[in-house]
């Protein structure tokens, strides 16, 4: 009688060798994380080093450094809150190391939270901040990969920039002359508005302008723009005259008690200190309401107005790019738009149908 071979119930050697491989293949792939390649440091310490890098090596403006810092602080707070909600992750929350705290799933959860409370423009800016931080971590050996590179930015609808008509712009610029303020304040405000409109300066550039950057005899100003790039901005005769009148009266705004006065700043407050961006924004809003009935007027609208009126007057985009200090011409094309009146003028002079006599 032929004996039947009993099938062994013990796993074969081949099965034992294959089992671990099979189990590995069945596991879902781990999400990309900021895996540390060096000593794992807390994210808070890495964030501080990154902000120093922005300020000292990239020459970013204080406003930019502050904005990046706020974005990263919000991310770190989200990571800590998410870890605290999971008891098993509390040790990682205390560490908050790049390798343990951040991965693509966490970043997407953070963006989902932002999408419920922030505008698409704000979300896009925060994504850009985190991407830049991730690139810095990878470049300096704190991470092998940057999961933020896989984040998709929301589509941002670019609205046409707001600008004033020539009449409204003149009315806003002349408003300080009739305002019930100290004579020196009126001269200061008139000079500031003339400069914003004539030179198209950013609010941070106007705030940071120093006396030695003005060349009133040549009707120019050397402006320190984004990335600490210097450019020469031409000034109109009205702006030059307004600046000269203000500088002559500038000492009147020294501190009333200590008589201290910032020796470098072009624009100072009634206490002799450099006029900050927020003060300039409030000033423009006030005169926008008084001069043009625009309670929402902001300094950047005067920058748009400068560019639009230059374009309407025949200046080409390259010249406007130099005045505004844009590194890319495409940026100038976004910031400047052609008025309807200018379009009609060009159309009437260029299109053959527009030149034909109207049929009665």
XYZ file of C-alpha atoms in Angstrom:
360
model
C 0.000 0.000 0.000
C 1.301 3.339 -0.976
C 1.549 5.657 1.976
C 0.143 9.111 1.616
C 2.562 11.848 2.516
C 1.207 13.958 5.315
C 1.219 17.635 4.627
C 3.202 19.359 7.297
C 1.368 21.958 9.315
C 4.609 23.724 10.166
C 5.617 26.601 7.918
C 8.309 25.740 5.476
C 11.668 27.426 5.447
C 10.771 29.115 2.187
C 7.572 30.463 3.722
C 9.481 31.785 6.690
C 11.904 33.585 4.399
C 9.128 35.103 2.323
C 6.834 36.163 5.144
C 8.690 39.308 6.212
C 8.952 40.459 2.610
C 5.249 39.868 2.085
C 4.365 41.808 5.186
C 6.579 44.681 4.129
C 4.887 44.862 0.747
C 1.427 44.970 2.295
C 2.193 47.981 4.467
C 1.100 51.390 3.139
C 3.985 53.667 2.180
C 5.023 56.056 4.913
C 4.357 59.703 4.206
C 7.338 61.906 3.378
C 8.766 63.438 6.522
C 11.501 65.878 7.334
C 13.809 63.016 8.319
C 16.800 64.426 10.098
C 20.257 63.714 8.712
C 22.026 65.397 11.589
C 21.361 65.986 15.257
C 17.602 66.435 15.604
C 16.891 69.926 16.911
C 13.551 71.338 18.054
C 11.601 73.023 15.299
C 11.508 76.217 17.343
C 15.318 76.403 17.284
C 15.435 75.609 13.572
C 12.821 78.274 12.936
C 14.962 80.886 14.697
C 18.011 79.909 12.638
C 15.949 80.078 9.455
C 14.726 83.598 10.249
C 18.310 84.694 10.918
C 19.228 83.237 7.524
C 16.452 85.259 5.871
C 17.542 88.499 7.498
C 21.327 88.201 7.259
C 21.948 86.088 4.162
C 18.890 86.687 2.015
C 18.626 90.338 3.121
C 14.872 90.020 3.533
C 13.045 93.030 4.912
C 11.930 93.036 8.572
C 8.339 92.828 7.332
C 9.113 89.664 5.343
C 10.982 88.058 8.243
C 8.089 88.873 10.567
C 5.542 87.388 8.137
C 7.539 84.154 7.761
C 7.889 83.959 11.532
C 4.130 84.279 12.067
C 3.403 81.601 9.469
C 5.848 79.143 11.017
C 4.645 79.917 14.543
C 1.126 79.009 13.433
C 2.387 75.717 11.996
C 4.336 74.849 15.139
C 1.308 75.635 17.307
C -0.824 73.337 15.141
C 1.747 70.540 15.410
C 1.882 70.881 19.200
C -1.913 70.937 19.542
C -2.254 67.909 17.269
C 0.304 65.964 19.307
C -1.292 66.950 22.630
C -4.589 65.517 21.408
C -2.856 62.147 20.986
C -1.334 60.903 24.277
C 1.067 58.616 22.459
C 2.534 61.616 20.668
C 3.120 63.886 23.652
C 6.790 63.041 23.845
C 7.121 64.046 20.220
C 5.290 67.285 20.957
C 7.816 68.128 23.662
C 10.620 67.459 21.214
C 8.861 68.907 18.188
C 11.805 67.715 16.110
C 11.733 68.010 12.357
C 11.854 64.227 11.892
C 9.080 63.416 14.371
C 6.656 66.293 14.021
C 6.256 67.094 10.337
C 5.088 64.950 7.472
C 2.849 65.425 4.469
C -0.241 64.263 6.362
C 0.328 66.825 9.115
C 0.905 69.606 6.598
C -2.258 68.720 4.703
C -4.237 68.664 7.940
C -2.859 72.109 8.747
C -3.862 73.421 5.336
C -7.335 71.993 5.796
C -7.621 74.000 9.000
C -6.357 77.136 7.242
C -8.806 76.729 4.370
C -11.699 77.158 6.794
C -10.416 80.394 8.291
C -8.117 82.105 5.771
C -8.427 83.565 2.299
C -6.721 81.715 -0.581
C -4.087 84.450 -0.817
C -3.160 83.939 2.840
C -3.060 80.158 2.434
C -0.806 80.474 -0.619
C 1.571 82.743 1.286
C 1.744 80.336 4.237
C 2.490 77.434 1.887
C 5.310 79.470 0.354
C 6.717 80.127 3.836
C 6.675 76.433 4.764
C 8.200 75.415 1.419
C 11.030 77.869 1.905
C 11.579 76.597 5.452
C 11.633 72.989 4.204
C 14.165 73.818 1.489
C 16.399 75.462 4.071
C 16.142 72.416 6.364
C 17.111 70.103 3.520
C 19.939 72.314 2.279
C 21.507 72.566 5.749
C 21.316 68.862 6.499
C 18.388 68.937 8.902
C 16.144 66.981 6.527
C 16.464 64.466 3.691
C 13.251 65.455 1.940
C 10.930 68.425 1.946
C 7.294 67.233 2.063
C 6.085 70.809 1.634
C 7.151 70.597 -2.015
C 4.170 68.275 -2.579
C 1.649 70.788 -1.260
C -0.604 72.316 -3.897
C -1.228 76.037 -3.589
C -4.825 77.211 -3.949
C -5.753 79.076 -7.084
C -5.665 82.776 -6.349
C -7.787 85.103 -8.397
C -5.753 88.190 -9.163
C -7.908 91.264 -8.977
C -7.127 94.369 -10.970
C -5.189 96.838 -8.825
C -7.129 99.855 -7.631
C -6.017 103.308 -8.693
C -7.194 106.902 -8.568
C -8.071 109.208 -11.399
C -5.701 112.112 -11.976
C -8.219 114.487 -10.382
C -8.681 112.339 -7.270
C -4.942 111.795 -6.931
C -4.322 115.537 -7.021
C -7.085 116.098 -4.479
C -5.615 113.524 -2.080
C -2.089 114.924 -2.393
C -3.310 118.483 -1.749
C -5.517 117.552 1.233
C -2.891 118.242 3.944
C -2.734 121.894 2.905
C -6.299 122.449 4.128
C -6.206 120.022 7.072
C -6.455 121.300 10.637
C -3.018 120.056 11.699
C 0.284 121.531 12.835
C 1.905 123.439 9.925
C 4.967 121.176 10.006
C 2.733 118.083 10.005
C 0.894 119.432 6.965
C 4.211 119.921 5.152
C 5.339 116.428 6.119
C 2.115 114.793 4.980
C 2.101 116.696 1.691
C 5.696 115.655 0.982
C 4.940 112.035 1.860
C 1.865 111.842 -0.379
C 3.734 113.535 -3.231
C 6.534 110.995 -2.883
C 4.205 107.974 -2.814
C 2.341 109.195 -5.888
C 5.265 110.624 -7.879
C 7.795 107.893 -7.116
C 5.562 104.854 -6.608
C 7.381 103.896 -3.410
C 6.294 100.995 -1.247
C 5.218 101.952 2.259
C 8.295 100.263 3.752
C 10.550 102.179 1.356
C 9.006 105.515 2.305
C 9.275 104.704 6.006
C 12.920 103.646 5.692
C 14.002 106.585 3.517
C 16.972 108.530 4.925
C 17.976 112.129 4.304
C 21.227 111.141 2.587
C 19.236 109.159 0.009
C 17.630 112.313 -1.379
C 19.252 114.251 -4.219
C 16.812 117.127 -4.540
C 19.142 119.059 -6.839
C 18.989 116.183 -9.303
C 15.328 115.425 -8.477
C 16.053 111.812 -7.573
C 15.933 109.512 -4.560
C 18.012 106.388 -3.938
C 15.522 103.852 -2.631
C 16.368 100.587 -0.881
C 13.773 98.083 -2.079
C 13.072 94.386 -1.644
C 16.135 92.228 -1.136
C 18.038 95.413 -0.230
C 18.285 96.274 -3.911
C 18.917 99.951 -4.496
C 17.326 101.879 -7.325
C 17.174 105.519 -8.367
C 13.655 106.956 -8.505
C 13.003 110.181 -10.449
C 10.943 112.837 -8.689
C 8.646 115.405 -10.223
C 9.055 119.112 -9.564
C 6.049 119.179 -7.238
C 7.416 116.303 -5.159
C 10.873 117.895 -5.027
C 9.454 121.226 -3.871
C 7.261 119.537 -1.248
C 10.216 117.553 0.122
C 12.396 120.670 0.295
C 9.689 122.570 2.193
C 9.233 119.711 4.640
C 12.948 119.241 5.315
C 13.257 122.949 6.084
C 10.501 122.609 8.723
C 11.502 119.161 9.978
C 13.091 120.372 13.229
C 9.683 121.585 14.417
C 8.662 117.954 15.062
C 11.412 117.226 17.561
C 10.227 115.588 20.783
C 8.381 118.316 22.761
C 10.187 117.497 26.029
C 13.565 115.983 25.144
C 13.950 117.767 21.770
C 15.253 114.520 20.326
C 14.913 114.060 16.567
C 15.903 111.095 14.427
C 19.005 112.384 12.598
C 18.566 110.143 9.555
C 14.865 109.597 8.833
C 13.196 111.763 6.212
C 9.744 111.382 7.751
C 9.365 111.641 11.524
C 6.454 111.601 13.944
C 5.433 114.422 16.273
C 7.812 112.885 18.837
C 10.806 113.019 16.539
C 10.906 109.309 15.744
C 10.943 107.655 12.333
C 7.437 107.379 10.916
C 6.524 103.683 10.742
C 4.613 101.828 8.001
C 1.445 101.582 10.079
C 1.407 105.327 10.731
C 1.814 105.958 6.996
C -1.069 103.612 6.198
C -3.370 105.457 8.601
C -2.233 108.785 7.203
C -3.023 107.757 3.619
C -6.407 106.390 4.673
C -7.269 109.674 6.364
C -6.394 111.837 3.371
C -8.003 109.363 0.993
C -11.283 109.931 2.794
C -10.847 113.702 2.928
C -9.616 114.164 -0.618
C -11.394 111.484 -2.646
C -14.053 110.038 -0.362
C -12.104 106.754 -0.246
C -11.983 105.352 3.284
C -10.145 102.236 2.052
C -7.265 103.992 0.300
C -3.875 102.483 1.093
C -0.307 103.426 0.100
C -0.080 100.653 -2.499
C -3.032 102.202 -4.334
C -0.905 105.324 -4.825
C 1.834 103.058 -6.197
C -0.672 101.562 -8.654
C -1.863 105.063 -9.511
C 1.698 106.174 -10.263
C 2.247 103.217 -12.606
C -1.127 103.605 -14.334
C -0.662 107.318 -14.981
C 2.867 106.733 -16.287
C 1.465 104.168 -18.707
C -1.336 106.485 -19.776
C 1.253 109.202 -20.358
C 3.210 107.041 -22.794
C 5.867 105.396 -20.606
C 6.756 101.848 -21.611
C 6.672 98.900 -19.241
C 10.467 98.708 -18.996
C 10.657 102.271 -17.696
C 7.835 101.609 -15.227
C 9.622 98.440 -14.114
C 12.705 100.503 -13.246
C 10.671 103.078 -11.332
C 8.778 100.479 -9.304
C 11.818 98.275 -8.710
C 10.383 95.018 -10.034
C 12.903 92.274 -10.798
C 10.569 90.756 -13.401
C 8.612 92.496 -16.134
C 5.720 90.091 -15.577
C 5.318 91.573 -12.101
C 5.011 95.029 -13.629
C 2.349 93.733 -15.990
C 0.325 92.505 -13.018
C 0.685 95.728 -11.082
C -0.136 98.039 -13.943
C -3.264 97.937 -16.016
C -4.403 100.085 -18.875
C -7.318 102.396 -18.321
C -10.295 102.159 -20.646
C -9.676 105.671 -21.939
C -6.124 104.775 -22.917
C -7.289 101.586 -24.621
C -9.840 103.522 -26.664
C -7.218 106.085 -27.654
C -4.837 103.376 -28.855
C -7.661 101.571 -30.645
C -8.866 104.715 -32.429
C -5.365 105.525 -33.628
C -4.366 101.995 -34.656
C -7.344 99.954 -35.853
C -8.357 100.488 -39.510
C -12.060 100.171 -38.731
C -11.807 102.959 -36.192
C -10.369 105.268 -38.857
C -13.250 104.774 -41.293
C -15.883 107.417 -41.451
C -19.080 106.544 -39.647
C -21.835 105.452 -42.018
C -24.875 107.702 -41.685
